[in-house]
Amino acid sequence: MQNANEGALARAALRSSAWAERWFPDAWVFAALGVILVAAAALAFGATPAVTVNAFGDGFWSLIPFTMQM
């Protein structure tokens, strides 16, 4: 009887996982949208595209030591 319950639970878990993978975006989508949103805000507040790109590049590389510690 326990095998039947485990099989039903496994099927439900697989079905739930497949649904989530289909309808929820990856973390990359949220990261890309965040970058676009922040860049648009910087441009809206008067920064030039070159300054915005340079600030992004400087900030990105300053995070490398932190990520290497993780």
PDB file of C-alpha atoms in Angstrom, residues 1 3-6 8 10 15 25 31 40-41 49 52 69:
ATOM      1  CA  MET A   1       0.000   0.000   0.000  1.00  0.00           C
ATOM      2  CA  ASN A   3       4.234   1.969  -2.786  1.00  0.00           C
ATOM      3  CA  ALA A   4       0.900   3.058  -4.274  1.00  0.00           C
ATOM      4  CA  ASN A   5       0.872   6.176  -2.082  1.00  0.00           C
ATOM      5  CA  GLU A   6       4.469   6.988  -2.980  1.00  0.00           C
ATOM      6  CA  ALA A   8       0.668   8.906  -6.394  1.00  0.00           C
ATOM      7  CA  ALA A  10       5.554  11.196  -7.040  1.00  0.00           C
ATOM      8  CA  ARG A  15       2.848  17.179 -12.418  1.00  0.00           C
ATOM      9  CA  PRO A  25       9.955  32.243 -15.702  1.00  0.00           C
ATOM     10  CA  ALA A  31      17.581  39.546 -13.565  1.00  0.00           C
ATOM     11  CA  ALA A  40      15.739  52.916 -17.909  1.00  0.00           C
ATOM     12  CA  ALA A  41      15.538  54.691 -14.546  1.00  0.00           C
ATOM     13  CA  PRO A  49      23.807  55.816 -22.212  1.00  0.00           C
ATOM     14  CA  THR A  52      24.916  54.060 -17.634  1.00  0.00           C
ATOM     15  CA  GLN A  69      33.700  34.033  -1.609  1.00  0.00           C
TER      16      GLN A  69
END
